[in-house]
PDB file of C-alpha atoms in Angstrom:
ATOM      1  CA  MET B   1       0.000   0.000   0.000  1.00 70.00           C
ATOM      2  CA  SER B   2       1.524   3.341  -1.042  1.00 92.00           C
ATOM      3  CA  VAL B   3       0.630   6.842  -2.155  1.00 98.00           C
ATOM      4  CA  ARG B   4       2.284   9.444  -4.346  1.00 98.00           C
ATOM      5  CA  LEU B   5       2.609  13.122  -3.491  1.00 98.00           C
ATOM      6  CA  GLY B   6       1.461  15.687  -6.032  1.00 98.00           C
ATOM      7  CA  ILE B   7       0.633  19.375  -6.196  1.00 98.00           C
ATOM      8  CA  ASN B   8      -1.661  21.626  -8.173  1.00 97.00           C
ATOM      9  CA  PRO B   9      -0.174  24.747  -9.815  1.00 96.00           C
ATOM     10  CA  LEU B  10      -2.726  26.909  -7.940  1.00 92.00           C
ATOM     11  CA  THR B  11       0.058  27.471  -5.412  1.00 93.00           C
ATOM     12  CA  TRP B  12       1.802  29.586  -8.059  1.00 95.00           C
ATOM     13  CA  THR B  13      -0.847  30.664 -10.554  1.00 90.00           C
ATOM     14  CA  ASN B  14      -4.633  30.654 -10.283  1.00 84.00           C
ATOM     15  CA  ASP B  15      -7.033  29.332 -12.922  1.00 80.00           C
ATOM     16  CA  ASP B  16     -10.139  31.034 -11.486  1.00 79.00           C
ATOM     17  CA  MET B  17      -8.357  34.370 -11.045  1.00 81.00           C
ATOM     18  CA  PRO B  18      -5.562  34.462 -13.656  1.00 79.00           C
ATOM     19  CA  SER B  19      -4.193  37.755 -12.307  1.00 79.00           C
ATOM     20  CA  LEU B  20      -2.854  35.817  -9.317  1.00 81.00           C
ATOM     21  CA  GLY B  21       0.586  34.630 -10.380  1.00 81.00           C
ATOM     22  CA  GLY B  22      -0.130  35.682 -13.931  1.00 84.00           C
ATOM     23  CA  ASP B  23       3.519  36.475 -14.634  1.00 88.00           C
ATOM     24  CA  THR B  24       4.887  33.248 -13.166  1.00 94.00           C
ATOM     25  CA  PRO B  25       6.170  30.942 -15.941  1.00 95.00           C
ATOM     26  CA  LEU B  26       5.259  27.271 -16.006  1.00 96.00           C
ATOM     27  CA  GLU B  27       8.973  26.470 -15.721  1.00 97.00           C
ATOM     28  CA  VAL B  28       9.079  28.100 -12.285  1.00 97.00           C
ATOM     29  CA  CYS B  29       6.038  26.150 -11.072  1.00 97.00           C
ATOM     30  CA  LEU B  30       7.509  22.829 -12.139  1.00 98.00           C
ATOM     31  CA  ALA B  31      11.035  23.500 -10.911  1.00 98.00           C
ATOM     32  CA  GLU B  32       9.860  24.697  -7.501  1.00 98.00           C
ATOM     33  CA  GLY B  33       7.323  21.899  -7.148  1.00 98.00           C
ATOM     34  CA  LYS B  34      10.062  19.355  -7.721  1.00 98.00           C
ATOM     35  CA  GLN B  35      12.388  21.242  -5.379  1.00 98.00           C
ATOM     36  CA  ALA B  36       9.706  21.144  -2.682  1.00 98.00           C
ATOM     37  CA  GLY B  37       9.609  17.347  -2.930  1.00 98.00           C
ATOM     38  CA  PHE B  38       6.608  16.493  -5.103  1.00 98.00           C
ATOM     39  CA  SER B  39       6.539  13.719  -7.697  1.00 98.00           C
ATOM     40  CA  GLY B  40       3.808  15.050  -9.953  1.00 98.00           C
ATOM     41  CA  PHE B  41       1.618  17.961 -11.007  1.00 98.00           C
ATOM     42  CA  GLU B  42      -1.993  18.412 -11.917  1.00 98.00           C
ATOM     43  CA  LEU B  43      -2.730  20.522 -14.957  1.00 98.00           C
ATOM     44  CA  GLY B  44      -3.241  24.278 -14.953  1.00 95.00           C
ATOM     45  CA  HIS B  45      -4.023  26.843 -17.615  1.00 94.00           C
ATOM     46  CA  LYS B  46      -0.343  27.393 -18.470  1.00 95.00           C
ATOM     47  CA  PHE B  47       0.284  23.734 -19.341  1.00 97.00           C
ATOM     48  CA  PRO B  48       0.529  22.722 -23.020  1.00 98.00           C
ATOM     49  CA  ARG B  49      -2.326  20.414 -24.005  1.00 97.00           C
ATOM     50  CA  ASP B  50      -0.423  18.379 -26.571  1.00 98.00           C
ATOM     51  CA  PRO B  51       1.040  15.261 -24.932  1.00 98.00           C
ATOM     52  CA  ALA B  52       3.963  15.349 -27.365  1.00 98.00           C
ATOM     53  CA  VAL B  53       4.849  18.789 -26.013  1.00 98.00           C
ATOM     54  CA  LEU B  54       3.921  18.424 -22.345  1.00 98.00           C
ATOM     55  CA  GLY B  55       5.417  14.970 -21.862  1.00 98.00           C
ATOM     56  CA  PRO B  56       9.048  16.001 -22.454  1.00 98.00           C
ATOM     57  CA  ILE B  57       8.585  19.113 -20.287  1.00 98.00           C
ATOM     58  CA  LEU B  58       7.416  17.060 -17.321  1.00 98.00           C
ATOM     59  CA  GLU B  59      10.068  14.430 -17.956  1.00 98.00           C
ATOM     60  CA  SER B  60      12.804  17.051 -17.916  1.00 98.00           C
ATOM     61  CA  HIS B  61      11.776  17.903 -14.361  1.00 98.00           C
ATOM     62  CA  GLY B  62      11.347  14.291 -13.259  1.00 98.00           C
ATOM     63  CA  LEU B  63       7.614  14.816 -12.768  1.00 98.00           C
ATOM     64  CA  ALA B  64       4.509  12.791 -13.597  1.00 98.00           C
ATOM     65  CA  LEU B  65       1.152  14.066 -14.780  1.00 98.00           C
ATOM     66  CA  VAL B  66      -1.234  13.469 -11.870  1.00 98.00           C
ATOM     67  CA  SER B  67      -4.543  14.506 -13.411  1.00 98.00           C
ATOM     68  CA  GLY B  68      -6.343  17.596 -14.643  1.00 98.00           C
ATOM     69  CA  TRP B  69      -9.598  19.460 -14.066  1.00 98.00           C
ATOM     70  CA  TYR B  70     -12.434  18.995 -16.539  1.00 98.00           C
ATOM     71  CA  SER B  71     -15.484  21.297 -16.542  1.00 98.00           C
ATOM     72  CA  SER B  72     -18.542  19.277 -17.485  1.00 98.00           C
ATOM     73  CA  GLU B  73     -21.870  20.712 -18.636  1.00 98.00           C
ATOM     74  CA  LEU B  74     -24.082  17.659 -18.393  1.00 98.00           C
ATOM     75  CA  LEU B  75     -27.125  19.686 -17.423  1.00 98.00           C
ATOM     76  CA  THR B  76     -27.089  21.379 -20.815  1.00 98.00           C
ATOM     77  CA  ARG B  77     -25.664  18.765 -23.169  1.00 97.00           C
ATOM     78  CA  SER B  78     -26.098  15.051 -23.687  1.00 98.00           C
ATOM     79  CA  ALA B  79     -23.693  12.362 -22.548  1.00 98.00           C
ATOM     80  CA  GLU B  80     -22.673  11.849 -26.160  1.00 98.00           C
ATOM     81  CA  GLU B  81     -21.920  15.561 -26.553  1.00 98.00           C
ATOM     82  CA  GLU B  82     -19.946  15.586 -23.307  1.00 98.00           C
ATOM     83  CA  ILE B  83     -17.895  12.598 -24.400  1.00 98.00           C
ATOM     84  CA  GLU B  84     -16.979  14.361 -27.620  1.00 98.00           C
ATOM     85  CA  ALA B  85     -16.071  17.503 -25.687  1.00 98.00           C
ATOM     86  CA  LEU B  86     -13.779  15.695 -23.237  1.00 98.00           C
ATOM     87  CA  LYS B  87     -11.944  13.506 -25.723  1.00 98.00           C
ATOM     88  CA  PRO B  88      -8.929  15.836 -26.157  1.00 98.00           C
ATOM     89  CA  HIS B  89      -8.532  16.117 -22.376  1.00 98.00           C
ATOM     90  CA  LEU B  90      -8.941  12.381 -21.943  1.00 98.00           C
ATOM     91  CA  HIS B  91      -6.342  11.779 -24.648  1.00 98.00           C
ATOM     92  CA  LEU B  92      -3.850  14.033 -22.855  1.00 98.00           C
ATOM     93  CA  LEU B  93      -4.358  12.318 -19.510  1.00 98.00           C
ATOM     94  CA  LYS B  94      -4.261   8.816 -20.967  1.00 98.00           C
ATOM     95  CA  SER B  95      -1.198   9.517 -23.111  1.00 98.00           C
ATOM     96  CA  LEU B  96       0.822  10.748 -20.145  1.00 98.00           C
ATOM     97  CA  GLY B  97      -0.199   7.995 -17.742  1.00 98.00           C
ATOM     98  CA  ALA B  98      -2.771   9.721 -15.537  1.00 98.00           C
ATOM     99  CA  LYS B  99      -5.337   7.288 -14.147  1.00 98.00           C
ATOM    100  CA  VAL B 100      -8.035   9.706 -12.980  1.00 98.00           C
ATOM    101  CA  MET B 101      -9.783  12.779 -14.360  1.00 98.00           C
ATOM    102  CA  VAL B 102     -10.770  15.569 -11.976  1.00 98.00           C
ATOM    103  CA  PHE B 103     -14.380  16.068 -13.071  1.00 98.00           C
ATOM    104  CA  CYS B 104     -16.817  18.768 -11.955  1.00 98.00           C
ATOM    105  CA  GLU B 105     -20.202  19.920 -13.227  1.00 98.00           C
ATOM    106  CA  VAL B 106     -19.965  23.672 -13.741  1.00 98.00           C
ATOM    107  CA  THR B 107     -23.457  24.515 -14.997  1.00 97.00           C
ATOM    108  CA  HIS B 108     -24.765  27.380 -12.820  1.00 95.00           C
ATOM    109  CA  CYS B 109     -21.474  27.489 -10.858  1.00 96.00           C
ATOM    110  CA  VAL B 110     -20.485  30.670  -8.980  1.00 94.00           C
ATOM    111  CA  HIS B 111     -17.012  29.878  -7.636  1.00 92.00           C
ATOM    112  CA  GLY B 112     -15.336  31.894 -10.389  1.00 86.00           C
ATOM    113  CA  GLN B 113     -17.509  34.979  -9.827  1.00 90.00           C
ATOM    114  CA  ARG B 114     -15.943  37.348  -7.329  1.00 90.00           C
ATOM    115  CA  GLU B 115     -19.170  39.298  -6.838  1.00 90.00           C
ATOM    116  CA  VAL B 116     -21.381  36.253  -6.018  1.00 92.00           C
ATOM    117  CA  SER B 117     -21.341  35.024  -2.424  1.00 94.00           C
ATOM    118  CA  LEU B 118     -21.149  31.377  -1.457  1.00 89.00           C
ATOM    119  CA  SER B 119     -24.637  31.594   0.025  1.00 92.00           C
ATOM    120  CA  HIS B 120     -25.790  31.729  -3.595  1.00 93.00           C
ATOM    121  CA  SER B 121     -24.246  28.373  -4.519  1.00 94.00           C
ATOM    122  CA  PRO B 122     -26.478  26.574  -7.022  1.00 96.00           C
ATOM    123  CA  SER B 123     -28.500  23.468  -6.352  1.00 96.00           C
ATOM    124  CA  MET B 124     -30.231  21.070  -8.719  1.00 98.00           C
ATOM    125  CA  SER B 125     -33.953  20.610  -9.013  1.00 98.00           C
ATOM    126  CA  GLU B 126     -35.314  17.073  -8.968  1.00 98.00           C
ATOM    127  CA  ALA B 127     -35.668  17.224 -12.747  1.00 98.00           C
ATOM    128  CA  GLU B 128     -32.034  18.273 -13.074  1.00 98.00           C
ATOM    129  CA  TRP B 129     -30.873  15.412 -10.842  1.00 98.00           C
ATOM    130  CA  GLN B 130     -32.811  13.014 -13.051  1.00 98.00           C
ATOM    131  CA  THR B 131     -31.071  14.473 -16.097  1.00 98.00           C
ATOM    132  CA  PHE B 132     -27.604  14.674 -14.588  1.00 98.00           C
ATOM    133  CA  LEU B 133     -27.131  11.273 -12.951  1.00 98.00           C
ATOM    134  CA  PRO B 134     -27.682   8.944 -15.943  1.00 98.00           C
ATOM    135  CA  ARG B 135     -25.594  11.194 -18.150  1.00 98.00           C
ATOM    136  CA  LEU B 136     -22.763  11.161 -15.619  1.00 98.00           C
ATOM    137  CA  ASN B 137     -22.936   7.369 -15.403  1.00 98.00           C
ATOM    138  CA  GLN B 138     -22.663   7.091 -19.173  1.00 98.00           C
ATOM    139  CA  VAL B 139     -19.677   9.430 -19.369  1.00 98.00           C
ATOM    140  CA  ALA B 140     -17.968   7.666 -16.471  1.00 98.00           C
ATOM    141  CA  ASP B 141     -18.416   4.270 -18.119  1.00 98.00           C
ATOM    142  CA  TYR B 142     -16.848   5.597 -21.302  1.00 98.00           C
ATOM    143  CA  CYS B 143     -13.841   7.135 -19.526  1.00 98.00           C
ATOM    144  CA  LEU B 144     -13.225   4.018 -17.468  1.00 98.00           C
ATOM    145  CA  GLY B 145     -13.322   1.983 -20.646  1.00 98.00           C
ATOM    146  CA  GLN B 146     -10.504   4.198 -21.901  1.00 98.00           C
ATOM    147  CA  GLY B 147      -8.439   3.536 -18.787  1.00 98.00           C
ATOM    148  CA  VAL B 148      -9.073   6.815 -16.961  1.00 98.00           C
ATOM    149  CA  GLN B 149     -11.588   6.987 -14.103  1.00 98.00           C
ATOM    150  CA  ILE B 150     -13.670  10.021 -13.286  1.00 98.00           C
ATOM    151  CA  ALA B 151     -12.833  11.477  -9.871  1.00 98.00           C
ATOM    152  CA  TYR B 152     -15.851  13.639  -9.169  1.00 98.00           C
ATOM    153  CA  HIS B 153     -14.810  16.877  -7.437  1.00 98.00           C
ATOM    154  CA  HIS B 154     -17.381  18.209  -4.981  1.00 98.00           C
ATOM    155  CA  HIS B 155     -16.624  21.928  -4.975  1.00 97.00           C
ATOM    156  CA  LEU B 156     -17.768  25.072  -3.233  1.00 97.00           C
ATOM    157  CA  GLY B 157     -19.982  27.144  -5.495  1.00 96.00           C
ATOM    158  CA  THR B 158     -21.129  24.234  -7.676  1.00 98.00           C
ATOM    159  CA  VAL B 159     -24.144  21.926  -7.811  1.00 98.00           C
ATOM    160  CA  ILE B 160     -22.333  19.222  -5.811  1.00 98.00           C
ATOM    161  CA  GLU B 161     -21.079  20.986  -2.685  1.00 98.00           C
ATOM    162  CA  THR B 162     -22.762  19.726   0.491  1.00 98.00           C
ATOM    163  CA  GLU B 163     -22.680  16.409   2.322  1.00 98.00           C
ATOM    164  CA  ALA B 164     -26.259  15.730   1.203  1.00 98.00           C
ATOM    165  CA  GLU B 165     -25.408  16.364  -2.438  1.00 98.00           C
ATOM    166  CA  ILE B 166     -22.346  14.106  -2.244  1.00 98.00           C
ATOM    167  CA  ALA B 167     -24.451  11.405  -0.584  1.00 98.00           C
ATOM    168  CA  ARG B 168     -27.001  11.435  -3.373  1.00 98.00           C
ATOM    169  CA  LEU B 169     -24.270  11.494  -6.013  1.00 98.00           C
ATOM    170  CA  MET B 170     -22.655   8.404  -4.527  1.00 98.00           C
ATOM    171  CA  ALA B 171     -25.949   6.595  -3.929  1.00 98.00           C
ATOM    172  CA  GLU B 172     -27.279   7.053  -7.456  1.00 98.00           C
ATOM    173  CA  THR B 173     -24.184   6.611  -9.616  1.00 98.00           C
ATOM    174  CA  ASN B 174     -22.383   3.430 -10.506  1.00 97.00           C
ATOM    175  CA  PRO B 175     -18.866   2.552  -9.290  1.00 98.00           C
ATOM    176  CA  ALA B 176     -17.315   3.968 -12.456  1.00 98.00           C
ATOM    177  CA  VAL B 177     -17.954   7.374 -10.881  1.00 98.00           C
ATOM    178  CA  GLY B 178     -15.100   7.718  -8.425  1.00 98.00           C
ATOM    179  CA  LEU B 179     -15.011  10.384  -5.739  1.00 98.00           C
ATOM    180  CA  LEU B 180     -12.345  13.018  -5.313  1.00 98.00           C
ATOM    181  CA  LEU B 181     -12.204  13.730  -1.578  1.00 98.00           C
ATOM    182  CA  ASP B 182     -11.291  17.380  -1.058  1.00 98.00           C
ATOM    183  CA  SER B 183     -11.007  18.052   2.662  1.00 97.00           C
ATOM    184  CA  GLY B 184     -11.013  21.827   2.329  1.00 97.00           C
ATOM    185  CA  HIS B 185     -14.048  22.053   0.082  1.00 97.00           C
ATOM    186  CA  LEU B 186     -16.015  19.662   2.272  1.00 98.00           C
ATOM    187  CA  VAL B 187     -15.158  21.400   5.551  1.00 97.00           C
ATOM    188  CA  GLY B 188     -15.746  24.765   3.889  1.00 96.00           C
ATOM    189  CA  ALA B 189     -19.245  23.590   3.015  1.00 96.00           C
ATOM    190  CA  GLY B 190     -19.901  22.598   6.625  1.00 96.00           C
ATOM    191  CA  GLY B 191     -19.101  18.908   6.176  1.00 97.00           C
ATOM    192  CA  ASP B 192     -16.897  16.351   7.921  1.00 98.00           C
ATOM    193  CA  ALA B 193     -13.998  15.138   5.798  1.00 98.00           C
ATOM    194  CA  ILE B 194     -13.069  12.309   8.166  1.00 98.00           C
ATOM    195  CA  ALA B 195     -16.613  10.925   8.210  1.00 98.00           C
ATOM    196  CA  ALA B 196     -16.795  11.195   4.413  1.00 98.00           C
ATOM    197  CA  GLN B 197     -13.540   9.287   4.019  1.00 98.00           C
ATOM    198  CA  LYS B 198     -14.917   6.445   6.098  1.00 98.00           C
ATOM    199  CA  GLN B 199     -18.312   6.455   4.391  1.00 98.00           C
ATOM    200  CA  TYR B 200     -17.035   6.529   0.806  1.00 98.00           C
ATOM    201  CA  ALA B 201     -13.684   4.766   1.200  1.00 98.00           C
ATOM    202  CA  GLU B 202     -14.413   2.311  -1.615  1.00 98.00           C
ATOM    203  CA  ARG B 203     -15.287   5.107  -4.040  1.00 98.00           C
ATOM    204  CA  ILE B 204     -12.432   7.520  -3.279  1.00 98.00           C
ATOM    205  CA  VAL B 205      -9.945   7.469  -6.154  1.00 98.00           C
ATOM    206  CA  HIS B 206      -8.218  10.828  -5.655  1.00 98.00           C
ATOM    207  CA  VAL B 207      -7.472  13.098  -2.685  1.00 98.00           C
ATOM    208  CA  HIS B 208      -6.990  16.867  -2.556  1.00 98.00           C
ATOM    209  CA  CYS B 209      -5.406  18.257   0.590  1.00 98.00           C
ATOM    210  CA  LYS B 210      -6.596  21.809   1.133  1.00 97.00           C
ATOM    211  CA  ASP B 211      -6.512  23.086   4.721  1.00 98.00           C
ATOM    212  CA  ILE B 212      -8.594  25.941   6.102  1.00 98.00           C
ATOM    213  CA  ARG B 213      -7.836  28.834   8.421  1.00 98.00           C
ATOM    214  CA  LYS B 214     -10.823  28.589  10.735  1.00 97.00           C
ATOM    215  CA  GLU B 215     -11.131  32.274  11.540  1.00 97.00           C
ATOM    216  CA  VAL B 216     -10.988  33.296   7.876  1.00 97.00           C
ATOM    217  CA  LEU B 217     -13.680  30.761   6.948  1.00 96.00           C
ATOM    218  CA  ALA B 218     -15.871  32.061   9.762  1.00 96.00           C
ATOM    219  CA  ASP B 219     -15.364  35.621   8.564  1.00 96.00           C
ATOM    220  CA  ALA B 220     -16.194  34.661   4.968  1.00 95.00           C
ATOM    221  CA  ARG B 221     -19.399  32.995   6.079  1.00 94.00           C
ATOM    222  CA  ASN B 222     -20.330  35.791   8.486  1.00 95.00           C
ATOM    223  CA  ARG B 223     -19.818  38.485   5.853  1.00 96.00           C
ATOM    224  CA  ASP B 224     -21.312  36.320   3.087  1.00 95.00           C
ATOM    225  CA  LEU B 225     -18.257  36.592   0.855  1.00 96.00           C
ATOM    226  CA  SER B 226     -17.595  34.884  -2.445  1.00 94.00           C
ATOM    227  CA  PHE B 227     -15.258  31.948  -2.984  1.00 93.00           C
ATOM    228  CA  LEU B 228     -12.650  34.194  -4.603  1.00 92.00           C
ATOM    229  CA  GLU B 229     -12.837  36.768  -1.799  1.00 94.00           C
ATOM    230  CA  GLY B 230     -12.226  33.910   0.606  1.00 93.00           C
ATOM    231  CA  VAL B 231      -9.162  32.897  -1.406  1.00 93.00           C
ATOM    232  CA  LEU B 232      -7.806  36.437  -1.377  1.00 94.00           C
ATOM    233  CA  ASN B 233      -8.363  36.715   2.367  1.00 95.00           C
ATOM    234  CA  GLY B 234      -6.370  33.541   3.027  1.00 95.00           C
ATOM    235  CA  MET B 235      -9.179  31.085   3.759  1.00 96.00           C
ATOM    236  CA  PHE B 236      -7.174  28.193   2.305  1.00 96.00           C
ATOM    237  CA  THR B 237      -3.699  26.965   3.059  1.00 97.00           C
ATOM    238  CA  VAL B 238      -1.570  23.847   2.700  1.00 98.00           C
ATOM    239  CA  PRO B 239      -2.312  20.746   4.818  1.00 98.00           C
ATOM    240  CA  GLY B 240      -1.154  21.051   8.392  1.00 97.00           C
ATOM    241  CA  ASP B 241      -1.348  24.851   8.412  1.00 97.00           C
ATOM    242  CA  GLY B 242      -5.053  25.051   9.281  1.00 97.00           C
ATOM    243  CA  PHE B 243      -7.471  23.261  11.586  1.00 97.00           C
ATOM    244  CA  ILE B 244      -8.377  20.092   9.622  1.00 98.00           C
ATOM    245  CA  ASP B 245      -7.329  16.865  11.359  1.00 98.00           C
ATOM    246  CA  TYR B 246      -5.119  15.351   8.670  1.00 98.00           C
ATOM    247  CA  ALA B 247      -3.500  12.847  11.028  1.00 97.00           C
ATOM    248  CA  THR B 248      -6.843  11.086  11.513  1.00 98.00           C
ATOM    249  CA  LEU B 249      -7.773  11.486   7.856  1.00 98.00           C
ATOM    250  CA  PHE B 250      -4.563   9.799   6.736  1.00 98.00           C
ATOM    251  CA  GLN B 251      -5.077   6.976   9.216  1.00 98.00           C
ATOM    252  CA  GLY B 252      -8.421   6.414   7.537  1.00 98.00           C
ATOM    253  CA  LEU B 253      -6.795   6.340   4.114  1.00 98.00           C
ATOM    254  CA  ARG B 254      -4.330   3.735   5.381  1.00 98.00           C
ATOM    255  CA  ASP B 255      -7.054   1.620   6.957  1.00 97.00           C
ATOM    256  CA  SER B 256      -9.096   1.675   3.749  1.00 97.00           C
ATOM    257  CA  GLY B 257      -6.128   0.625   1.611  1.00 97.00           C
ATOM    258  CA  TYR B 258      -6.105   3.811  -0.442  1.00 98.00           C
ATOM    259  CA  GLU B 259      -3.498   3.807  -3.186  1.00 97.00           C
ATOM    260  CA  GLY B 260      -3.243   6.827  -5.410  1.00 97.00           C
ATOM    261  CA  TRP B 261      -2.203  10.459  -5.341  1.00 98.00           C
ATOM    262  CA  VAL B 262      -2.557  12.844  -2.430  1.00 98.00           C
ATOM    263  CA  VAL B 263      -2.381  16.329  -3.856  1.00 98.00           C
ATOM    264  CA  VAL B 264      -1.765  19.728  -2.300  1.00 98.00           C
ATOM    265  CA  GLU B 265      -4.381  21.992  -3.839  1.00 95.00           C
ATOM    266  CA  ALA B 266      -4.402  25.132  -1.739  1.00 91.00           C
ATOM    267  CA  GLU B 267      -5.054  28.327  -3.621  1.00 90.00           C
ATOM    268  CA  GLN B 268      -3.648  31.461  -2.033  1.00 91.00           C
ATOM    269  CA  ASP B 269      -2.450  34.817  -3.319  1.00 92.00           C
ATOM    270  CA  PRO B 270       1.167  34.058  -4.299  1.00 91.00           C
ATOM    271  CA  ALA B 271       2.106  37.675  -3.593  1.00 91.00           C
ATOM    272  CA  VAL B 272       1.166  37.052   0.052  1.00 93.00           C
ATOM    273  CA  ALA B 273       1.888  33.327   0.480  1.00 93.00           C
ATOM    274  CA  HIS B 274       5.336  32.674  -1.042  1.00 95.00           C
ATOM    275  CA  PRO B 275       4.756  29.654  -3.336  1.00 96.00           C
ATOM    276  CA  LEU B 276       7.965  27.710  -2.724  1.00 97.00           C
ATOM    277  CA  THR B 277       7.733  28.237   1.031  1.00 98.00           C
ATOM    278  CA  TYR B 278       4.181  26.920   1.158  1.00 97.00           C
ATOM    279  CA  ALA B 279       4.894  24.107  -1.312  1.00 98.00           C
ATOM    280  CA  ARG B 280       7.711  22.902   0.934  1.00 98.00           C
ATOM    281  CA  LEU B 281       5.533  23.203   4.018  1.00 98.00           C
ATOM    282  CA  GLY B 282       2.736  21.252   2.349  1.00 98.00           C
ATOM    283  CA  CYS B 283       5.045  18.481   1.157  1.00 98.00           C
ATOM    284  CA  ASP B 284       6.832  18.194   4.497  1.00 98.00           C
ATOM    285  CA  ASN B 285       3.497  17.965   6.302  1.00 98.00           C
ATOM    286  CA  LEU B 286       2.156  15.317   3.912  1.00 98.00           C
ATOM    287  CA  LYS B 287       5.286  13.255   4.482  1.00 98.00           C
ATOM    288  CA  ARG B 288       4.793  13.574   8.233  1.00 98.00           C
ATOM    289  CA  PHE B 289       1.130  12.574   8.059  1.00 98.00           C
ATOM    290  CA  CYS B 290       2.021   9.576   5.895  1.00 98.00           C
ATOM    291  CA  ALA B 291       4.778   8.477   8.275  1.00 97.00           C
ATOM    292  CA  GLU B 292       2.506   8.800  11.300  1.00 97.00           C
ATOM    293  CA  ALA B 293      -0.238   6.820   9.558  1.00 97.00           C
ATOM    294  CA  GLY B 294       2.084   4.154   8.173  1.00 96.00           C
ATOM    295  CA  LEU B 295       1.427   5.107   4.561  1.00 97.00           C
ATOM    296  CA  GLN B 296       4.363   4.359   2.281  1.00 96.00           C
ATOM    297  CA  ILE B 297       5.276   7.029  -0.263  1.00 97.00           C
ATOM    298  CA  THR B 298       6.282   6.111  -3.791  1.00 95.00           C
ATOM    299  CA  GLU B 299       8.643   8.712  -5.235  1.00 84.00           C
TER     300      GLU B 299
END
């Protein structure tokens, strides 16, 4: 039983708010991520999307491709249309050895809108659930048949955010729909990441480690701020730098036999939170949590 340690480029440059780290070259992200101790990267908007181009870049840094975010629109297009839309992304992941696809339904989402508070997160009507679930199952079956499993990302500001929404998603989809457990997004939505890990252990195929500064989350909720305002105020940080109990979470991953990537995905303003400093802190803390839990790390 072993895990691999990866990082998302959000530490250096932000996809939802491109002005954050906008001048930071991809080369700096990769070099510093490797220097911090990570074995792989998820995709970001500065990554080439041609495997023949990206592959040698990652290889030159001794890095693997972990996965990459995909924005689905299954509430407004058919499963067949979604499959056609995701094929280039699937090809990139498959070609470079990634085994999971970070997958999130973005219809009606508000997490990229700085002026829309998190209290206005969307939810699906019963009719939309009945549309969404069979389409998601069909897309997941296709991707799994291609050797890449969907890792559904519950996410603040989207239609799958709360514990109840995750529970229905898991109850009414087939096992081809894997779950991406994101501790920060779940706790930020008022949920319990440790309980979710235990409940959905057999479905968890990918893990994002995003910690939360409790007082900043409370302030964001009290003042009804948006997701992006929360980011700018420092709501998120690397694992071990907030209040989430990662020691217990990692013990649960060990007990469940989890094997896959654990990924630091902790968006902050890089002008405030020095990227290499926080990347190192995140990697060092992940290594400590793994050692304490008895999880072996594959370099």
